[in-house]
Structure formats: structure tokens, C-alpha cells
Amino acid sequence: MQDHSHEPEDIAQRIGTAKGHGVLRDVVYGAIDGSVTTFAIVAGVAGAGLSPFIIVALGLANVLADGFSMAAGNYSGTKAELDNIQRLRAIEERHIARYPDGERQEVREILSQKGLSGQVLEDATQEITSDRNNWIQLMLDGEYGLGGVDPHPLRAAMATFFAFLVAGMIPLVPFLLGLEDAFTYSAWMTLGVFFAIGALKSHWSLAPWWRSGAETLAIGGVAAGIAYGVGTLFNQ
């Protein structure tokens, strides 16, 4: 993790530019679920001894249908979060208009809990409440714990879908290519995807890449093992 610059102009640019809600969670979530669920189908059908054609058909159906379902669910969840933020913003706007003294006292209390006191506290309260947007945003942050940037439902949904699509296709590649012993190749390629996803997400965490990769590999491996084990129960 690289340290950022602390030059005055760099600080002003970095703090003053809204970064927005990233899509890291959506991409990791979609990629892991895409590879796990698709390989679960591959493993289950292969364990049952069915043909490669059925494996490909069911796998493609899962990638498209389940990927769209996950994207739609993420869109709806993120949209609900955005709607809630807008609802709370409207409440604060109404309260400021009706009960300005009480809302100023709330601002004063929020700033007091951040360590301000005395004349500094009074000056800060006056400065913030002189701007309606800053006032409302401080209330959303201090009273409701909401960040300063609204989420983007469509962007979250698209990130989830494409990550699911890309990772979910990996277990099917050996069957699409008609390779002999395709299931073995599929298993190793999927395990590689699990590890790669974990190693990649370590870029945004304090965990070393190998530990993050091993953790994701273990989670995906357990899911795949369960699916294969269930599939073998139907292998006559």
C-alpha cells in the first residue's frame, strides 16, 4: 500500500474530489459467486456422470441467469440504500426549516463528540450551519452514520454482473474446448481463479497476497467439494 502525497496542493485536490462509492465489493462478490456457483454445477453434474453437453448447457444457464439475478439483487439493494439516504436528507431539510435551534444543538453535540469545545465549538457550529448543504451532510454523517457520497445502483449492478460473467465462464472453458479429462482441467482452473481473486483483493487490505488467496481458495474449494459430493450420490 503506497502512501499518498502530503503536499498542500495534493491534499486540497485529494480531499476536495469526491471519490464516490467504489465497486471493489461488487466485483469481488460477483467474481467469487460466479466461479463458485458455476463450478458447483459443473462438479455436481460431473459427479453424477452426465454428459459434457449437459454440463455446458447448465453452466451457461447459470452464468447468465444467476449473474443477472445477482446484478438485479445488488441493484435493488443499492437503490434501497440510496432511497433511504434521500429520505433521511428530506427529513433533515424539513427539521432544519421547522426546528433550526434544535438542529443547531445537534450539530453542536456532534462536533463536541469529535473533540471541539469552547469558542472553537461555537465558531465551527456557526460556520457549518451557515451552509445548508454542509449542515445536512454533517447530520447524515453524525446522526445516521452515512457517508458523503451517494451509492450508484446501476454501476454496482454492472460490476457484479460482468465479474460474475467473467469468473463464471472459467470452469466451462475446458468443456467448451472439448478437452479430454475436462473436469480435471476445470477443477484446477477454478481453484486458480479462487486464489487469484483472493490475491488480487489483498491489494486493498493489510493481509498478504498469499493469505488472502488461500482464504478465498479454501472457501471456494469447500463449496465445490460439497457440490461434487452431492453429485456423486446420483451417479448410478
mmCIF file with all atom_site columns, N, CA and C in Angstrom, residues 35 69 214 223 236:
data_model
loop_
_atom_site.group_PDB
_atom_site.id
_atom_site.type_symbol
_atom_site.label_atom_id
_atom_site.label_alt_id
_atom_site.label_comp_id
_atom_site.label_asym_id
_atom_site.label_entity_id
_atom_site.label_seq_id
_atom_site.pdbx_PDB_ins_code
_atom_site.Cartn_x
_atom_site.Cartn_y
_atom_site.Cartn_z
_atom_site.occupancy
_atom_site.B_iso_or_equiv
_atom_site.pdbx_formal_charge
_atom_site.auth_seq_id
_atom_site.auth_comp_id
_atom_site.auth_asym_id
_atom_site.auth_atom_id
_atom_site.pdbx_PDB_model_num
ATOM 1  N N  . SER A 1 35  ? -17.683 -17.930 -9.943  1.00 0.00 ? 35  SER A N  1
ATOM 2  C CA . SER A 1 35  ? -16.835 -19.112 -10.058 1.00 0.00 ? 35  SER A CA 1
ATOM 3  C C  . SER A 1 35  ? -17.327 -20.242 -9.164  1.00 0.00 ? 35  SER A C  1
ATOM 4  N N  . SER A 1 69  ? -29.503 -12.353 -12.011 1.00 0.00 ? 69  SER A N  1
ATOM 5  C CA . SER A 1 69  ? -30.226 -12.306 -10.739 1.00 0.00 ? 69  SER A CA 1
ATOM 6  C C  . SER A 1 69  ? -29.414 -11.592 -9.665  1.00 0.00 ? 69  SER A C  1
ATOM 7  N N  . ALA A 1 214 ? -5.267  -17.808 -0.255  1.00 0.00 ? 214 ALA A N  1
ATOM 8  C CA . ALA A 1 214 ? -5.554  -19.105 0.363   1.00 0.00 ? 214 ALA A CA 1
ATOM 9  C C  . ALA A 1 214 ? -6.920  -19.116 1.027   1.00 0.00 ? 214 ALA A C  1
ATOM 10 N N  . ALA A 1 223 ? -17.070 -25.198 -1.080  1.00 0.00 ? 223 ALA A N  1
ATOM 11 C CA . ALA A 1 223 ? -18.331 -25.163 -1.826  1.00 0.00 ? 223 ALA A CA 1
ATOM 12 C C  . ALA A 1 223 ? -18.304 -26.148 -2.988  1.00 0.00 ? 223 ALA A C  1
ATOM 13 N N  . GLN A 1 236 ? -25.152 -43.388 -10.930 1.00 0.00 ? 236 GLN A N  1
ATOM 14 C CA . GLN A 1 236 ? -25.517 -44.808 -10.913 1.00 0.00 ? 236 GLN A CA 1
ATOM 15 C C  . GLN A 1 236 ? -24.454 -45.653 -11.640 1.00 0.00 ? 236 GLN A C  1
#
